[in-house]
mmCIF file of C-alpha atoms and ligand atoms in Angstrom:
data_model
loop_
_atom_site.group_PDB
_atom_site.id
_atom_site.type_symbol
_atom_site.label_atom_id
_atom_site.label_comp_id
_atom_site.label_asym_id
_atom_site.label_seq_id
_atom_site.Cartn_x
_atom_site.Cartn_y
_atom_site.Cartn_z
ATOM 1 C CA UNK S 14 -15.788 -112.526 43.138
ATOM 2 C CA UNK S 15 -13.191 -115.491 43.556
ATOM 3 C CA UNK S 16 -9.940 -114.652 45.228
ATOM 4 C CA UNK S 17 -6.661 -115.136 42.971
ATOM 5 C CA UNK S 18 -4.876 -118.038 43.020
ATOM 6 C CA UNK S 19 -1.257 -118.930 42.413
ATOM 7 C CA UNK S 20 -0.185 -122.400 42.617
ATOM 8 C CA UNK S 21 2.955 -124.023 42.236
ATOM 9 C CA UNK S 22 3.805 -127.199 40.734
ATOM 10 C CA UNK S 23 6.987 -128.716 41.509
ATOM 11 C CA UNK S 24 7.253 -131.991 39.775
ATOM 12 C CA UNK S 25 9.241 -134.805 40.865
ATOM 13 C CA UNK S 26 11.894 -132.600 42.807
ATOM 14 C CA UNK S 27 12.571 -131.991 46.270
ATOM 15 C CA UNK S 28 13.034 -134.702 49.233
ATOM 16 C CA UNK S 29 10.404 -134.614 52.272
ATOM 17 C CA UNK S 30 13.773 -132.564 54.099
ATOM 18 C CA UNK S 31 14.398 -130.620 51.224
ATOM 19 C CA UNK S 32 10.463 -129.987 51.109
ATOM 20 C CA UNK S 33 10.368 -129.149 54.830
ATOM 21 C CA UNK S 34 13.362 -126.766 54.718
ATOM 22 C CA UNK S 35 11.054 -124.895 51.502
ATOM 23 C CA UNK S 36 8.105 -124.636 53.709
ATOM 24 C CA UNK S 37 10.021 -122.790 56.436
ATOM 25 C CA UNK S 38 11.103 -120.210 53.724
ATOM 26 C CA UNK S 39 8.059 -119.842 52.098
ATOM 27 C CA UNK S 40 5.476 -119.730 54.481
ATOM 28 C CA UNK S 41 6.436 -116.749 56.442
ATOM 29 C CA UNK S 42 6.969 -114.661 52.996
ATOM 30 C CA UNK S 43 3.360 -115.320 51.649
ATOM 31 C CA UNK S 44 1.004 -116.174 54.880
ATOM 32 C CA UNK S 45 -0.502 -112.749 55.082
ATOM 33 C CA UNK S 46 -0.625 -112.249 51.338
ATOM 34 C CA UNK S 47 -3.824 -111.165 49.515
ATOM 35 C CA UNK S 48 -4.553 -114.187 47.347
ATOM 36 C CA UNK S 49 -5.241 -118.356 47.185
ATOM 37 C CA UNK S 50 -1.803 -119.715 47.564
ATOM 38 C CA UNK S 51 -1.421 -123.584 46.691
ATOM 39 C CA UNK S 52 1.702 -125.718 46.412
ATOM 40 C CA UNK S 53 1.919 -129.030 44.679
ATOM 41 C CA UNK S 54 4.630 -131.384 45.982
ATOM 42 C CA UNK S 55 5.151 -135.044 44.808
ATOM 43 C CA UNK S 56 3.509 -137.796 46.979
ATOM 44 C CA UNK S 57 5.882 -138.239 49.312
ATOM 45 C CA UNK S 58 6.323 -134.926 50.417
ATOM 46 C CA UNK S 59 2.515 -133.936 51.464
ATOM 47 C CA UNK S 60 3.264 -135.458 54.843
ATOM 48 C CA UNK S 61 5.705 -132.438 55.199
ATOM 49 C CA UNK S 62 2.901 -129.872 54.155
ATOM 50 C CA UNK S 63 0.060 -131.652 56.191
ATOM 51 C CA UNK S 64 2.655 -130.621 59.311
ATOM 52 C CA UNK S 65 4.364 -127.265 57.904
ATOM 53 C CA UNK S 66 1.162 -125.925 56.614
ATOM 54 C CA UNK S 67 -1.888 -126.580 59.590
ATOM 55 C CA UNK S 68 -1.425 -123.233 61.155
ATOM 56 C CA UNK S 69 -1.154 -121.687 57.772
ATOM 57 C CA UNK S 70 -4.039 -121.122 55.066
ATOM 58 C CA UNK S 71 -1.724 -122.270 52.012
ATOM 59 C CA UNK S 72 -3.069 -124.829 50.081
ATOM 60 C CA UNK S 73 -1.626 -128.079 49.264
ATOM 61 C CA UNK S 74 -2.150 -130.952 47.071
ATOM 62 C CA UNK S 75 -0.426 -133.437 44.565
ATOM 63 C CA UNK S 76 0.189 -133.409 41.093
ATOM 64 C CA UNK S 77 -1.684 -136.805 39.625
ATOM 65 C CA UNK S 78 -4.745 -138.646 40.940
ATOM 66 C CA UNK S 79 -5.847 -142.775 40.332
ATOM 67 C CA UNK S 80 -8.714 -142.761 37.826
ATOM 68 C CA UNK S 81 -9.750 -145.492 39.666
ATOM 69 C CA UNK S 82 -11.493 -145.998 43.240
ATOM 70 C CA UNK S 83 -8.921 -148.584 45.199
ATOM 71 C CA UNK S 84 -8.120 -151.807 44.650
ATOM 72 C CA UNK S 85 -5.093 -154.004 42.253
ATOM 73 C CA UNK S 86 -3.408 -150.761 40.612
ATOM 74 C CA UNK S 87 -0.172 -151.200 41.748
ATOM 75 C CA UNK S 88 1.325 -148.077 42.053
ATOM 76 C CA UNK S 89 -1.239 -145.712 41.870
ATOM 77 C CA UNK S 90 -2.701 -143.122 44.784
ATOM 78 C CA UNK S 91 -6.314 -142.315 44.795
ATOM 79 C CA UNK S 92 -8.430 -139.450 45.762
ATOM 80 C CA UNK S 93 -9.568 -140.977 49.394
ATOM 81 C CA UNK S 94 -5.742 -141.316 50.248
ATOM 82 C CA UNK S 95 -5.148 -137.574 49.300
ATOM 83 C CA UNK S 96 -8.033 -136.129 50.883
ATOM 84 C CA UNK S 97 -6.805 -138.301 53.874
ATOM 85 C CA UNK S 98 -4.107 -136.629 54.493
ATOM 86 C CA UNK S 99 -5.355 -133.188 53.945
ATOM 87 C CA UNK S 100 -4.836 -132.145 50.196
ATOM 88 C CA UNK S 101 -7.739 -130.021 49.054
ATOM 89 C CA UNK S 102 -6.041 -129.450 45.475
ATOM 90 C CA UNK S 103 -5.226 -132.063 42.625
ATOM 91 C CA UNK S 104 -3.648 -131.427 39.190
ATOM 92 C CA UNK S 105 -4.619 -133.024 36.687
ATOM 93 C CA UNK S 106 -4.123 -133.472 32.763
ATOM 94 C CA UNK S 107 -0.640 -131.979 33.164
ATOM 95 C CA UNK S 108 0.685 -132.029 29.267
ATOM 96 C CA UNK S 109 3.889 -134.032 30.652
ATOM 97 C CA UNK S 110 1.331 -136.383 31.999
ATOM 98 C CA UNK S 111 -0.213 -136.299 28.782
ATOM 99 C CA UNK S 112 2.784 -136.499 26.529
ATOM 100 C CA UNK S 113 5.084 -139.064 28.786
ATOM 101 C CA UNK S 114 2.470 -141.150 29.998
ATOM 102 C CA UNK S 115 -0.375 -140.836 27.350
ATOM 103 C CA UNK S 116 -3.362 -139.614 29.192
ATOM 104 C CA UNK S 117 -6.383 -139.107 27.628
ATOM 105 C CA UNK S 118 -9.036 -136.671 28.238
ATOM 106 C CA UNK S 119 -11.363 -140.180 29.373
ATOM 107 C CA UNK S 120 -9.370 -140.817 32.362
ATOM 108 C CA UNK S 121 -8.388 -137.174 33.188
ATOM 109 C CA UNK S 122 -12.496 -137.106 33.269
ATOM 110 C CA UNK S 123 -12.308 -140.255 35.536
ATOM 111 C CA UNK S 124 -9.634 -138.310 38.005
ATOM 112 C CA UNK S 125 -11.778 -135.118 38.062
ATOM 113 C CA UNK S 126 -14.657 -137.509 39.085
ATOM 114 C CA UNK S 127 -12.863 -139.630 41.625
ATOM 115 C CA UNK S 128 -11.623 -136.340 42.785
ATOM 116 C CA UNK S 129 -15.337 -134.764 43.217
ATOM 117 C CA UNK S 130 -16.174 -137.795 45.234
ATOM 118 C CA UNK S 131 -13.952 -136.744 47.929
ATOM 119 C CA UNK S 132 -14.531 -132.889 47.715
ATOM 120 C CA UNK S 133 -10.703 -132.040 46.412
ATOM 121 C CA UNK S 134 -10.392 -129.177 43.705
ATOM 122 C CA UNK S 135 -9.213 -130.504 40.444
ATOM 123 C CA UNK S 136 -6.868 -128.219 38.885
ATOM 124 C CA UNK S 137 -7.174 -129.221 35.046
ATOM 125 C CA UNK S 138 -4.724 -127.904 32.719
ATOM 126 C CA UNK S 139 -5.327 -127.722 28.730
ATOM 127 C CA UNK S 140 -3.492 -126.522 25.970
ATOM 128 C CA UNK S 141 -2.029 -126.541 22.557
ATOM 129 C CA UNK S 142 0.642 -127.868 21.182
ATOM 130 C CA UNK S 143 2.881 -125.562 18.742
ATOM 131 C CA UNK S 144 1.536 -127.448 16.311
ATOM 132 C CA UNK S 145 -1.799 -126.814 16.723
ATOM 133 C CA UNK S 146 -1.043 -123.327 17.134
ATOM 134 C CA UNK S 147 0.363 -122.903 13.653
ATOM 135 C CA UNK S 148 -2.334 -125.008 12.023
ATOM 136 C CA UNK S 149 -5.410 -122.754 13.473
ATOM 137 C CA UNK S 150 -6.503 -125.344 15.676
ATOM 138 C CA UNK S 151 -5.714 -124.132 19.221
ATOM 139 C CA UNK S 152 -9.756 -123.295 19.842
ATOM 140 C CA UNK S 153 -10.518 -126.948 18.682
ATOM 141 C CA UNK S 154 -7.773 -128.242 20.912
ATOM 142 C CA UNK S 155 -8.955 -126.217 23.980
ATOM 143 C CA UNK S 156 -12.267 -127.184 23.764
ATOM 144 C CA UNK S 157 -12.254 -130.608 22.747
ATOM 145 C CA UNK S 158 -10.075 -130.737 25.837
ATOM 146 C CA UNK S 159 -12.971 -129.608 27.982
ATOM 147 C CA UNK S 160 -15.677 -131.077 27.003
ATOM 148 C CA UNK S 161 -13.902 -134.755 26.815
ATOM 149 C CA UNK S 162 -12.235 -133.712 30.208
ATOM 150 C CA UNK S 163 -15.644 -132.013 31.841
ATOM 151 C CA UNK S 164 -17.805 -134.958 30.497
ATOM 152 C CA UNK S 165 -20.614 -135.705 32.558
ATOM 153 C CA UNK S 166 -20.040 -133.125 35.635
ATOM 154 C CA UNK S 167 -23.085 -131.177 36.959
ATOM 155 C CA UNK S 168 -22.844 -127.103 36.762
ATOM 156 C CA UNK S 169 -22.757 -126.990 40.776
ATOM 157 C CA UNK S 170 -20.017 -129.325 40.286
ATOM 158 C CA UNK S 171 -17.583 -126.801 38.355
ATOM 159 C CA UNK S 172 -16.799 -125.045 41.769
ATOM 160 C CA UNK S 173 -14.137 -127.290 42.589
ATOM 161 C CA UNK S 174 -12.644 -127.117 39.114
ATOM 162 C CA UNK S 175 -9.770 -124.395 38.121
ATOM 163 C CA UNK S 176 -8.817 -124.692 34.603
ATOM 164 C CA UNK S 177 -5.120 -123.955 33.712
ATOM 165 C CA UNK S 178 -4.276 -122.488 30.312
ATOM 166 C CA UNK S 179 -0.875 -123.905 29.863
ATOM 167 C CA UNK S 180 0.382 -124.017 25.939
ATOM 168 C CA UNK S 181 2.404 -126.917 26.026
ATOM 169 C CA UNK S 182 5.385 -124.828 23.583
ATOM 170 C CA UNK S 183 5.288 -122.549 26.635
ATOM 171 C CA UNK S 184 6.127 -124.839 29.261
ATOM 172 C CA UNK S 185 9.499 -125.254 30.909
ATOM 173 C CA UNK S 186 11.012 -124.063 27.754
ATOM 174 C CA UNK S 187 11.217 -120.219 28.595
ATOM 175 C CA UNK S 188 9.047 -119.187 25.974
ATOM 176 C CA UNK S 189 5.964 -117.411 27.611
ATOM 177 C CA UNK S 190 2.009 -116.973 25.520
ATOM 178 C CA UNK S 191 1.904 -113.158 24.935
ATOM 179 C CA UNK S 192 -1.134 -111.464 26.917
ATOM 180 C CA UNK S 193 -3.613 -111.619 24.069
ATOM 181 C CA UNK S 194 -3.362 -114.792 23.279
ATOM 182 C CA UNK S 195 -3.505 -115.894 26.558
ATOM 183 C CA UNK S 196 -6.921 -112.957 26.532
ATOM 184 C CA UNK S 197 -8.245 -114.915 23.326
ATOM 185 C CA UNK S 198 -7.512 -118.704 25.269
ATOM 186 C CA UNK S 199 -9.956 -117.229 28.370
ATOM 187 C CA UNK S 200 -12.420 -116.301 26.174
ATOM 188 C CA UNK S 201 -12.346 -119.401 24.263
ATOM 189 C CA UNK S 202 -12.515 -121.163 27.657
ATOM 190 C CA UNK S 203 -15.420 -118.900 29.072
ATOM 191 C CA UNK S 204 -17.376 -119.214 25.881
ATOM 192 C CA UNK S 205 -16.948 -122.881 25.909
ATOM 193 C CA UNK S 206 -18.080 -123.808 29.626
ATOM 194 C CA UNK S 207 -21.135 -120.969 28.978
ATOM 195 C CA UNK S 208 -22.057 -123.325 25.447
ATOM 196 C CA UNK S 209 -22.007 -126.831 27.710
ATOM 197 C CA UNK S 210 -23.520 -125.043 30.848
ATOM 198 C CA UNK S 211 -24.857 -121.813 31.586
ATOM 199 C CA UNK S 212 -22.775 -118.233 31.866
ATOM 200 C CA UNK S 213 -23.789 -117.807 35.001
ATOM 201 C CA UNK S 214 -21.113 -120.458 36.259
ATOM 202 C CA UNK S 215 -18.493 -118.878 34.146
ATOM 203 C CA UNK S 216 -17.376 -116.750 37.110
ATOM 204 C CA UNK S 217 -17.330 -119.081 39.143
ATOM 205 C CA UNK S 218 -14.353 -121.240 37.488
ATOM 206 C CA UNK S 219 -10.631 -120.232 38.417
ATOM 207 C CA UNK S 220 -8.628 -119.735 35.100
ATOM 208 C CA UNK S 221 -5.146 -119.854 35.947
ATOM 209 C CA UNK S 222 -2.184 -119.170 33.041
ATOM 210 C CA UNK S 223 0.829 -121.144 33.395
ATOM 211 C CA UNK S 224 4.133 -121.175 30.876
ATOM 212 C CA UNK S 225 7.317 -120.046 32.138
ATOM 213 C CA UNK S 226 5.713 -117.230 34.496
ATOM 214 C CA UNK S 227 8.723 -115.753 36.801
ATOM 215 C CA UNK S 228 9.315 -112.799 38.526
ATOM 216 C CA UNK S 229 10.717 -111.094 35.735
ATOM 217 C CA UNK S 230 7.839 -111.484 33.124
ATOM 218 C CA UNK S 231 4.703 -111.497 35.636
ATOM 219 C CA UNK S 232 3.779 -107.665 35.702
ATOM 220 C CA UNK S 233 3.208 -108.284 31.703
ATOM 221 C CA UNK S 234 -0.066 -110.565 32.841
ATOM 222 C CA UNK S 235 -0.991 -108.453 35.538
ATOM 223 C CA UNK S 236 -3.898 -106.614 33.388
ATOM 224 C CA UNK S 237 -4.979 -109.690 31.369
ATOM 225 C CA UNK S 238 -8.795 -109.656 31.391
ATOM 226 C CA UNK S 239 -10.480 -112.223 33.505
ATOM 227 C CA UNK S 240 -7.055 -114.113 34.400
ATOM 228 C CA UNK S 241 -7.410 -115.471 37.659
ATOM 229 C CA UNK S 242 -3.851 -116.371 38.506
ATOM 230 C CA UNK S 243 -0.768 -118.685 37.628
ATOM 231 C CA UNK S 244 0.199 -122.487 37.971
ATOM 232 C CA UNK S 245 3.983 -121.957 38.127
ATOM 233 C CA UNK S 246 6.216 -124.681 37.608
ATOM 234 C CA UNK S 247 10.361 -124.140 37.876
ATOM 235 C CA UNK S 248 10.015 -120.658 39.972
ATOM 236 C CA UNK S 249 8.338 -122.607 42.516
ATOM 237 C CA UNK S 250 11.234 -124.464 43.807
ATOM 238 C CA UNK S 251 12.537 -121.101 44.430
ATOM 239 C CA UNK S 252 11.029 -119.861 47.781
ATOM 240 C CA UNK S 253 12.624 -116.280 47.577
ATOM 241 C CA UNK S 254 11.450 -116.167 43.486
ATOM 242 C CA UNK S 255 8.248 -118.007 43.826
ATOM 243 C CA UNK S 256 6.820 -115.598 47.054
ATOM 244 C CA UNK S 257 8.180 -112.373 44.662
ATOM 245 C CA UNK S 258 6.280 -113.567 41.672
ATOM 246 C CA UNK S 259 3.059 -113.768 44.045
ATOM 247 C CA UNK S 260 3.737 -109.996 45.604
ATOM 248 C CA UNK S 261 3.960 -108.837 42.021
ATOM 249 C CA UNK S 262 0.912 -110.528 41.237
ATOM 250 C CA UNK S 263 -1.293 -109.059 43.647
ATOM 251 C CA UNK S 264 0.246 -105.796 44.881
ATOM 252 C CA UNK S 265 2.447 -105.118 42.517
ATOM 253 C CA UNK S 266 5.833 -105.426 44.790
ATOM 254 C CA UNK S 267 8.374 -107.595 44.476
ATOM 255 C CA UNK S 268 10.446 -108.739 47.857
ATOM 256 C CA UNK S 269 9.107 -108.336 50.997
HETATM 257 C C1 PEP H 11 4.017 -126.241 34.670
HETATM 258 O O1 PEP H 11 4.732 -127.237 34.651
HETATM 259 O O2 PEP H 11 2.827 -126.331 34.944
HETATM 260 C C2 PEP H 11 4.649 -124.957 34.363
HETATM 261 C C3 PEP H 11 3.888 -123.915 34.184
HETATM 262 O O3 PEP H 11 6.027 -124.964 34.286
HETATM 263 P P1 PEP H 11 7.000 -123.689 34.092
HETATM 264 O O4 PEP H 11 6.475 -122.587 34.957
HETATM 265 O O5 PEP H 11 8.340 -124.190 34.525
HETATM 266 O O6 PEP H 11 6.945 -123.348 32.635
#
């Protein structure tokens, strides 16, 4: 069985200091907990966690990838640099990133695979819109979303792929999924990776729910069938919250 996983993403917020002074919080309240624990910090600031983070087993990572190898993209970071300097976990496919900057499930495809190349875990996050929710399409959504995003990846590959269920009317906003729909999304999910590959992989793929998760709500997901763990956005920028949520999640207490 896979260990749990709860990952923060923290966005474009935070300063390498501000970052640093985070780490020194966090760390010591989560180290010795029972479960994957990965923070996502903006470019900048994975300098900070390469140094905070080498005597600890917390993951870190960034929260965007280059679709493309190297070369003339001006402005762009690609998989090499960030397994250079020690990331082992990427997001991608992030619904901001796919709102505000128009990704499509082609290039997120092109990340996971640049990704691969370089041995980092991809953490891909789908979802529906509110939208597509009310029209009876979020099952067409998720899995158009992973085959498009999956396209082309070998079953042995899938090990370095979490997916995140994150229903983009959920995000930020306060609102969270209720535990069976977020029950019905992982079966969707499962069903759909067992259809493309086998269902003997299917337990081998992290699937993380994230949408507005916080201390307060997380004992409500605690019995969710076959939920793996949380990508947490705005509680992550909280060292104090963010390591309570986590105890919650796997014991069962809060502060520590
Ligand atoms: C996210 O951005 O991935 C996220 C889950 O955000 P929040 O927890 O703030 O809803």
């Amino acid at each position: 069985m896979l260990n749990k996983l709860v990952v923060g993403n923290q966005k474009m917020n935070l300063t390498a200091n501000q970052t640093r002074k985070f780490l020194n919080s966090f760390v010591p309240l989560v180290d010795l907990v029972n479960c994957d624990v990965g923070i996502c910090v903006p470019y900048t600031n994975i300098n900070v966690c390469k140094k905070a983070l080498k005597e600890s087993k917390i993951l870190y990572g960034a929260q965007n990838v280059s679709e493309f190898e190297k070369g003339a993209y001006t402005g762009e970071v690609n998989a090499q640099m960030l397994a250079d300097v020690g990331c082992q976990l990427v997001i991608v496919g992030h619904s901001e990133r796919r709102k505000m900057f128009s990704e499509q499930n082609s290039q997120i495809n092109n990340k996971i695979k640049q990704n691969l190349k370089y041995n980092l875990t991809s953490i891909l996050c789908i979802g529906e819109s509110k939208r597509d929710r009310t029209a009876g399409q979020t099952d067409k959504v998720l899995c158009k979303q992973i085959d498009e995003c999956l396209s082309g990846l070998y079953e042995n590959e899938l090990e370095k792929i979490v997916i995140a269920y994150e229903p983009v009317w959920a995000i930020g906003t306060g609102q969270t999924a209720t535990a069976k729909q977020i029950e019905e999304a992982i079966s969707i999910i499962k069903n759909e990776i067992s259809r493309i590959y086998s269902k003997s992989i299917i337990d081998k793929v992290r699937i993380l729910y994230g949408g507005s998760v916080k201390p307060e709500n997380v004992r409500e997901f605690v019995k969710i069938k076959n939920l793996d763990g949380f990508l947490v956005g705005g509680v992550s920028l909280d060292a104090s919250a963010f390591s309570e949520l986590i105890h919650l999640f796997v014991d069962g207490k809060g502060k520590k």
